[in-house]
Amino acid sequence: MKKLCRCLFLCFASLLSSIPLLVFATEQSYSVSNVEINKSERDDRRYEVIRLINGINVLLISDEKAVKSLGALALPIGSLYDPKLQQGLAHYTEHMVLMGSKKYPNPSDFSEYLSAHAGSYNASTTLNRTSFYFDVENSAFEGALDRLADAISEPLFDPKYADKERNAVNSEFTLSRSNDGFRIFQTDAETINQNHPASMFSGGNLETLSDKPNSQLHKELVDFHHKYYLPDIMSGVLYSNQSLNDLAQLAEKTFGRIQVNKNKIQKINQSAITKENVGKIIYMEPAQPKKVLYIQFPIENNLDKFADKSDEYIGYMIRNRSPNTLFDKLQKQGLIESINAYNDPIRYGTSGVFSIYVNLTDNGLDERDRVLASIFSYLKLLKKEGIDKRYYDELQKVLALEFKYSDITQDMSYVEYLSDQMLLYPTQHILDADYVANHFNKQAIEQRLESLTLKNARIWFIAPNQKTDKRAKFLDVPYQIENISTSQINQIMKEADQLQFSLPLFNPYIPDRFEIDQKPTKEEQLINQPFNPKGNYFHFASKYFAEDPKAAVILSLRNNFVDDNVKNQVMFITLNYLVKRQLATLNFQADVAGIFIGTFNDSGIEITANGFNQHILALIEATLATYRTFDIKEEDLALAKSWYLERLDEADHANSNSLAMQPIYAITGKTYFNRKDKRQAISTVTVEDLQNFRQQLLTNSVPYMLTFGNLSDQQALELYKTVKNHLNSDIEYYPDSTWDINHQINAIITQNAVSSDNALFMGFVPKGYDKIASGNISMLLSQIIYPWFYDQLRSNEQLGYIVSVFSFDISNSSGIGFLIQSNEHDPAYLNERYQAFYPVILERLNALSDAEFDNYKQSILNQWMMPAQTFYEEFGDYYVDYYDSLFKFDTKRKSIEQFKLLTKNDVIEFFKQSVIQQNGLTIASEVIGNQPDKELNHVKGLTPYQNAAELQRVLSSL
């Protein structure tokens, strides 16, 4: 189950109200908290919180198994503190502090240092906080911390970079115009209390971030940093393989030098949503094809009651998918796809919202009042009968299990999250605040349910062709707001009184046994099973998580017909959609119980389950049984067709960089058919077609099964044999053929975007390299050259906000790809700048010293050779080879062996062959933005292809 209380927006008021640190004096210039941090009994990391002499609270995490070191610094200041005349200033400041500092004046120093040491960084600004975070190899931790600390403490704010970063902020703004989350956010800002700072435009653009008669941007920037970047309100996180004492000294040496400014920050006291802002209906047109009912109820900031989980209890009940609950009835009536409910108590700083979010079907949009009546009828049932400690105990147990057996992925998002937690919660609960549920507060639940009324709601209908009479500023979002009339309320509640629902069933899949049932994996087991066209079964024990009561199972019924024509592909997707609707209750119960289960395409039906081991095989069996037996009705097929056509429309409406990558992903996958053919195919599918196709899938397929972890090999093998007995034993399966790039060919695919942004992907795959060699070299090459490309084309030339270099696959070969999304420049100009910079890259590659190259290489190798950090990471190594039918399960070992042999000359030669001489595949995927008032030029000199399907046919035939 997802974490129930991870808040995205942080507030200064929460910091002020949190429990103060209890400290004892030391000889160092920092103090150590004597408050013990709650951690899982299975967590062997060491934790400590110190307060530096300048006031920064720093969480230290010592983990001798850490693959990388991670650092983060956060402050409870965000866009709510923007000056009225410089909206977006907090975001702009976040950008500018990283553009050179007193000790490290080169703006690219931080990124290049991290890249040279297998690292990366990011920063983000919300309404309530700004955060900076990075990861880096362990040996380079101090250098990365020093650079971040110097940027925060003594940024240069060189005016020559001002316009560049204004343009960077503006590029983010242009991206947001097609993002419906941002569009809702801005429309919300214009329809709440206009005296609250949340009503401002938080992202910023060239218009808002500019010199004005009474406000000079550069002065405001310097003043904002001086006023709000205060160490005594900051939180930091250091995570590494070093000892706590060493980490404390690192924090003192780096974060400890951030300069103290004694400024007092004014609290925000206004209410964001007043009584004038509720009892409203808001109609909004989305940028993407969707149909949404979104209900907001204003709530107070009750973060100090985080351990009650009262609002989370209500959300848990609303989301439940048991028979005859709100979700179950609306889904079976064909009115909704999904329903979610969640709370954000500090959405606006000192107040928040409780929200219900519903994805509607076409029928649901037409019968929106019926859906509303159902929601308020169910809320009425919860008020009357649904406040029951047994449900709370279930929620409490689920959260406790999730915390005890949590898998922590050690990347920079983890320390970003922890630095946020430090701003929100007492020291004791930094780690477990999202999982604590120790007070069943019946009165609080009753009071909240009493407030969830139509009169106290803001009801959004987000769908195409809504009635609108306004446009949200900057993002140009069509919307209309009106009062909910008394007659509407009476009509909806009258219908609500006539509806009947049931409370959820108690979950039968929450584990109560945590058995360990695995034996060490025999190495010979990895090589003694060649691929068998009649099927294979594999079981592996975990090498690193032998004491975890977890397992992972993949059952694949593979065949050679599921993808061989467009109608079969469309029927599989349609059938999979229908079975997922049938499995909604089972999947929800499993998810809550800590087990993921899903159905996918692995040359046929794939059923995947992973999580706690107690019920995992039973869930696989139940899923397969549902697939075999559920009824397919005409109304179900009509619903599936509508859903599928909307997915195709979504692909057409993707943002420009995603559109540019779509052909690349399509070419390297299974046989691809264009969306026009898919639309035609879905129109011809009948109920009888689906029934016959399902019978084929469940009869004329070959079983393959991979099990991993703490699971009875005997029981899993019995399941495999049972499945095999249901299949036609005469059928054989052979993996799809792959192909290498062994010819020189150039190609370009052009698409038109709905949004205004252009994009250009240029990819180069040299001929004559095998899969492992090309994959290794392109991965290392991208790691080296990405910061150079980014610094020149994004930071210096400001060509766009999304600027990237990465390795990509084309069937059995890999190459190097360059991508930019730009609102200002067309693909032809972007390609000119690419071409101009390729020789610079070659020059810089040649100039790399052997020591510098070895450092890049070794940093990647160190990560690769470290033991898996989570159960699922270890399982992933087996899954990659299983999916490709490489049943020696030795691809990773072979890749490491080959990678060790790479030389600088290998990388240079690869770049020369692929990019400079273009001796292989050269592929351009360009996207022309919707800018009717501007002439946009195409990339010239390449062979045009209509779509990815046509190019895939050519490449696979060479």
Short mmCIF file of N, CA, C and O in Angstrom, two decimals, residues 770-841:
data_model
loop_
_atom_site.label_atom_id
_atom_site.label_comp_id
_atom_site.label_asym_id
_atom_site.label_seq_id
_atom_site.Cartn_x
_atom_site.Cartn_y
_atom_site.Cartn_z
N ASP A 770 28.30 -5.87 -30.69
CA ASP A 770 27.30 -6.77 -30.12
C ASP A 770 26.52 -6.06 -29.01
O ASP A 770 26.82 -4.92 -28.65
N LYS A 771 25.54 -6.76 -28.47
CA LYS A 771 24.62 -6.16 -27.51
C LYS A 771 25.33 -5.68 -26.25
O LYS A 771 25.10 -4.56 -25.78
N ILE A 772 26.18 -6.52 -25.70
CA ILE A 772 26.85 -6.16 -24.44
C ILE A 772 27.85 -5.03 -24.66
O ILE A 772 27.89 -4.06 -23.89
N ALA A 773 28.67 -5.12 -25.69
CA ALA A 773 29.68 -4.09 -25.94
C ALA A 773 29.03 -2.74 -26.21
O ALA A 773 29.43 -1.72 -25.63
N SER A 774 28.04 -2.71 -27.09
CA SER A 774 27.40 -1.43 -27.41
C SER A 774 26.66 -0.87 -26.21
O SER A 774 26.64 0.34 -25.99
N GLY A 775 26.05 -1.75 -25.41
CA GLY A 775 25.35 -1.28 -24.21
C GLY A 775 26.30 -0.69 -23.20
O GLY A 775 26.05 0.37 -22.62
N ASN A 776 27.44 -1.35 -22.97
CA ASN A 776 28.41 -0.86 -22.00
C ASN A 776 29.04 0.46 -22.44
O ASN A 776 29.14 1.41 -21.65
N ILE A 777 29.47 0.53 -23.69
CA ILE A 777 30.16 1.74 -24.15
C ILE A 777 29.20 2.92 -24.19
O ILE A 777 29.55 4.03 -23.76
N SER A 778 27.99 2.72 -24.68
CA SER A 778 27.05 3.84 -24.75
C SER A 778 26.65 4.33 -23.37
O SER A 778 26.44 5.53 -23.16
N MET A 779 26.55 3.41 -22.41
CA MET A 779 26.24 3.81 -21.04
C MET A 779 27.36 4.67 -20.46
O MET A 779 27.11 5.74 -19.88
N LEU A 780 28.60 4.23 -20.62
CA LEU A 780 29.75 4.98 -20.10
C LEU A 780 29.89 6.31 -20.83
O LEU A 780 30.14 7.36 -20.21
N LEU A 781 29.71 6.30 -22.13
CA LEU A 781 29.82 7.52 -22.93
C LEU A 781 28.80 8.56 -22.48
O LEU A 781 29.13 9.75 -22.31
N SER A 782 27.56 8.15 -22.29
CA SER A 782 26.53 9.10 -21.88
C SER A 782 26.84 9.70 -20.52
O SER A 782 26.58 10.88 -20.26
N GLN A 783 27.39 8.89 -19.61
CA GLN A 783 27.76 9.38 -18.29
C GLN A 783 28.82 10.48 -18.39
O GLN A 783 28.78 11.47 -17.65
N ILE A 784 29.75 10.32 -19.32
CA ILE A 784 30.84 11.28 -19.44
C ILE A 784 30.37 12.57 -20.10
O ILE A 784 30.66 13.68 -19.63
N ILE A 785 29.62 12.46 -21.20
CA ILE A 785 29.36 13.65 -22.01
C ILE A 785 28.08 14.39 -21.63
O ILE A 785 27.88 15.53 -22.08
N TYR A 786 27.21 13.78 -20.84
CA TYR A 786 25.96 14.46 -20.50
C TYR A 786 26.17 15.85 -19.91
O TYR A 786 25.55 16.83 -20.36
N PRO A 787 27.03 16.04 -18.88
CA PRO A 787 27.17 17.39 -18.32
C PRO A 787 27.74 18.39 -19.31
O PRO A 787 27.42 19.58 -19.23
N TRP A 788 28.56 17.94 -20.25
CA TRP A 788 29.10 18.87 -21.26
C TRP A 788 27.97 19.36 -22.16
O TRP A 788 27.85 20.56 -22.43
N PHE A 789 27.18 18.43 -22.64
CA PHE A 789 26.07 18.76 -23.52
C PHE A 789 25.06 19.66 -22.80
O PHE A 789 24.59 20.67 -23.34
N TYR A 790 24.74 19.30 -21.57
CA TYR A 790 23.77 20.07 -20.78
C TYR A 790 24.28 21.48 -20.51
O TYR A 790 23.55 22.47 -20.68
N ASP A 791 25.53 21.58 -20.12
CA ASP A 791 26.08 22.89 -19.78
C ASP A 791 26.10 23.82 -20.98
O ASP A 791 25.75 25.01 -20.87
N GLN A 792 26.47 23.28 -22.15
CA GLN A 792 26.55 24.14 -23.34
C GLN A 792 25.18 24.47 -23.91
O GLN A 792 24.86 25.65 -24.14
N LEU A 793 24.35 23.46 -24.14
CA LEU A 793 23.11 23.69 -24.88
C LEU A 793 21.94 24.11 -23.99
O LEU A 793 21.01 24.78 -24.46
N ARG A 794 22.01 23.76 -22.74
CA ARG A 794 20.95 24.20 -21.82
C ARG A 794 21.40 25.44 -21.06
O ARG A 794 20.78 26.50 -21.12
N SER A 795 22.52 25.35 -20.33
CA SER A 795 22.92 26.47 -19.47
C SER A 795 23.42 27.67 -20.27
O SER A 795 23.04 28.81 -19.99
N ASN A 796 24.27 27.43 -21.27
CA ASN A 796 24.86 28.55 -22.01
C ASN A 796 23.98 29.05 -23.15
O ASN A 796 23.74 30.25 -23.29
N GLU A 797 23.48 28.13 -23.97
CA GLU A 797 22.69 28.56 -25.13
C GLU A 797 21.19 28.63 -24.85
O GLU A 797 20.44 29.17 -25.66
N GLN A 798 20.77 28.04 -23.74
CA GLN A 798 19.36 28.11 -23.34
C GLN A 798 18.41 27.62 -24.44
O GLN A 798 17.40 28.24 -24.75
N LEU A 799 18.73 26.48 -25.01
CA LEU A 799 17.91 25.95 -26.10
C LEU A 799 16.60 25.35 -25.59
O LEU A 799 15.63 25.25 -26.34
N GLY A 800 16.57 24.92 -24.35
CA GLY A 800 15.35 24.32 -23.81
C GLY A 800 15.57 23.89 -22.38
O GLY A 800 16.70 23.89 -21.88
N TYR A 801 14.50 23.49 -21.74
CA TYR A 801 14.61 23.05 -20.34
C TYR A 801 14.96 21.57 -20.27
O TYR A 801 15.78 21.15 -19.46
N ILE A 802 14.32 20.75 -21.10
CA ILE A 802 14.66 19.33 -21.13
C ILE A 802 15.81 19.14 -22.12
O ILE A 802 15.65 19.30 -23.33
N VAL A 803 16.97 18.83 -21.58
CA VAL A 803 18.19 18.61 -22.37
C VAL A 803 18.85 17.36 -21.82
O VAL A 803 19.16 17.29 -20.63
N SER A 804 19.03 16.36 -22.67
CA SER A 804 19.49 15.08 -22.14
C SER A 804 20.37 14.33 -23.13
O SER A 804 20.27 14.53 -24.35
N VAL A 805 21.22 13.48 -22.59
CA VAL A 805 22.03 12.53 -23.36
C VAL A 805 21.90 11.19 -22.66
O VAL A 805 22.00 11.11 -21.44
N PHE A 806 21.66 10.13 -23.44
CA PHE A 806 21.44 8.84 -22.80
C PHE A 806 21.71 7.71 -23.78
O PHE A 806 21.69 7.89 -25.01
N SER A 807 21.93 6.54 -23.23
CA SER A 807 22.05 5.33 -24.02
C SER A 807 20.65 4.81 -24.36
O SER A 807 19.74 4.93 -23.55
N PHE A 808 20.49 4.28 -25.57
CA PHE A 808 19.18 3.71 -25.94
C PHE A 808 19.41 2.45 -26.76
O PHE A 808 20.48 2.23 -27.33
N ASP A 809 18.38 1.60 -26.79
CA ASP A 809 18.47 0.32 -27.47
C ASP A 809 17.66 0.32 -28.75
O ASP A 809 16.56 0.89 -28.81
N ILE A 810 18.18 -0.33 -29.76
CA ILE A 810 17.43 -0.67 -30.97
C ILE A 810 17.61 -2.17 -31.17
O ILE A 810 18.66 -2.61 -31.64
N SER A 811 16.62 -2.94 -30.76
CA SER A 811 16.68 -4.39 -30.79
C SER A 811 17.93 -4.90 -30.08
O SER A 811 18.07 -4.72 -28.89
N ASN A 812 18.89 -5.45 -30.84
CA ASN A 812 20.05 -6.09 -30.21
C ASN A 812 21.27 -5.19 -30.14
O ASN A 812 22.36 -5.65 -29.84
N SER A 813 21.09 -3.90 -30.42
CA SER A 813 22.21 -2.95 -30.41
C SER A 813 21.86 -1.75 -29.54
O SER A 813 20.68 -1.46 -29.31
N SER A 814 22.88 -1.04 -29.12
CA SER A 814 22.68 0.17 -28.32
C SER A 814 23.45 1.33 -28.95
O SER A 814 24.46 1.12 -29.63
N GLY A 815 22.95 2.53 -28.70
CA GLY A 815 23.59 3.71 -29.23
C GLY A 815 23.50 4.87 -28.27
O GLY A 815 23.05 4.72 -27.12
N ILE A 816 23.90 6.05 -28.74
CA ILE A 816 23.90 7.26 -27.92
C ILE A 816 22.86 8.22 -28.49
O ILE A 816 22.79 8.42 -29.71
N GLY A 817 22.03 8.79 -27.62
CA GLY A 817 20.95 9.66 -28.06
C GLY A 817 21.02 11.03 -27.42
O GLY A 817 21.44 11.18 -26.26
N PHE A 818 20.61 12.06 -28.18
CA PHE A 818 20.59 13.44 -27.72
C PHE A 818 19.16 13.96 -27.87
O PHE A 818 18.53 13.76 -28.91
N LEU A 819 18.66 14.65 -26.83
CA LEU A 819 17.26 15.09 -26.85
C LEU A 819 17.12 16.48 -26.24
O LEU A 819 17.67 16.75 -25.18
N ILE A 820 16.38 17.35 -26.93
CA ILE A 820 16.02 18.66 -26.39
C ILE A 820 14.56 18.94 -26.74
O ILE A 820 14.11 18.67 -27.85
N GLN A 821 13.85 19.47 -25.78
CA GLN A 821 12.51 20.02 -26.02
C GLN A 821 12.60 21.53 -25.88
O GLN A 821 13.15 22.04 -24.90
N SER A 822 12.07 22.25 -26.86
CA SER A 822 12.25 23.70 -26.88
C SER A 822 10.99 24.39 -27.39
O SER A 822 10.39 23.96 -28.37
N ASN A 823 10.63 25.46 -26.72
CA ASN A 823 9.50 26.27 -27.18
C ASN A 823 9.96 27.35 -28.15
O ASN A 823 9.16 27.86 -28.94
N GLU A 824 11.25 27.68 -28.12
CA GLU A 824 11.76 28.80 -28.91
C GLU A 824 12.37 28.38 -30.24
O GLU A 824 12.34 29.14 -31.20
N HIS A 825 12.92 27.18 -30.31
CA HIS A 825 13.72 26.80 -31.47
C HIS A 825 13.14 25.57 -32.16
O HIS A 825 12.71 24.62 -31.50
N ASP A 826 13.18 25.57 -33.49
CA ASP A 826 12.64 24.45 -34.25
C ASP A 826 13.67 23.33 -34.38
O ASP A 826 14.86 23.52 -34.07
N PRO A 827 13.26 22.13 -34.83
CA PRO A 827 14.19 21.01 -34.93
C PRO A 827 15.40 21.28 -35.82
O PRO A 827 16.50 20.80 -35.52
N ALA A 828 15.22 22.04 -36.89
CA ALA A 828 16.36 22.32 -37.77
C ALA A 828 17.44 23.08 -37.02
O ALA A 828 18.63 22.77 -37.14
N TYR A 829 17.05 24.09 -36.25
CA TYR A 829 18.04 24.87 -35.51
C TYR A 829 18.67 24.02 -34.40
O TYR A 829 19.89 24.09 -34.17
N LEU A 830 17.85 23.22 -33.72
CA LEU A 830 18.41 22.36 -32.67
C LEU A 830 19.46 21.44 -33.27
O LEU A 830 20.53 21.24 -32.68
N ASN A 831 19.17 20.88 -34.44
CA ASN A 831 20.14 19.98 -35.07
C ASN A 831 21.43 20.71 -35.43
O ASN A 831 22.53 20.16 -35.32
N GLU A 832 21.32 21.96 -35.87
CA GLU A 832 22.52 22.75 -36.15
C GLU A 832 23.40 22.86 -34.91
O GLU A 832 24.63 22.75 -34.99
N ARG A 833 22.77 23.10 -33.77
CA ARG A 833 23.54 23.25 -32.54
C ARG A 833 24.12 21.90 -32.09
O ARG A 833 25.22 21.85 -31.55
N TYR A 834 23.35 20.82 -32.29
CA TYR A 834 23.90 19.50 -32.01
C TYR A 834 25.17 19.28 -32.84
O TYR A 834 26.23 18.89 -32.31
N GLN A 835 25.02 19.50 -34.15
CA GLN A 835 26.13 19.24 -35.07
C GLN A 835 27.36 20.07 -34.71
O GLN A 835 28.50 19.59 -34.82
N ALA A 836 27.12 21.28 -34.27
CA ALA A 836 28.24 22.15 -33.92
C ALA A 836 28.96 21.66 -32.67
O ALA A 836 30.18 21.88 -32.52
N PHE A 837 28.24 20.96 -31.80
CA PHE A 837 28.84 20.56 -30.54
C PHE A 837 29.45 19.16 -30.59
O PHE A 837 30.29 18.83 -29.74
N TYR A 838 29.09 18.34 -31.56
CA TYR A 838 29.67 16.99 -31.63
C TYR A 838 31.20 17.02 -31.71
O TYR A 838 31.88 16.25 -30.99
N PRO A 839 31.82 17.88 -32.53
CA PRO A 839 33.29 17.92 -32.56
C PRO A 839 33.89 18.37 -31.23
O PRO A 839 34.99 17.94 -30.86
N VAL A 840 33.17 19.22 -30.52
CA VAL A 840 33.65 19.65 -29.20
C VAL A 840 33.69 18.46 -28.26
O VAL A 840 34.62 18.30 -27.46
N ILE A 841 32.65 17.63 -28.33
CA ILE A 841 32.63 16.43 -27.49
C ILE A 841 33.83 15.54 -27.81
O ILE A 841 34.51 15.05 -26.90
#
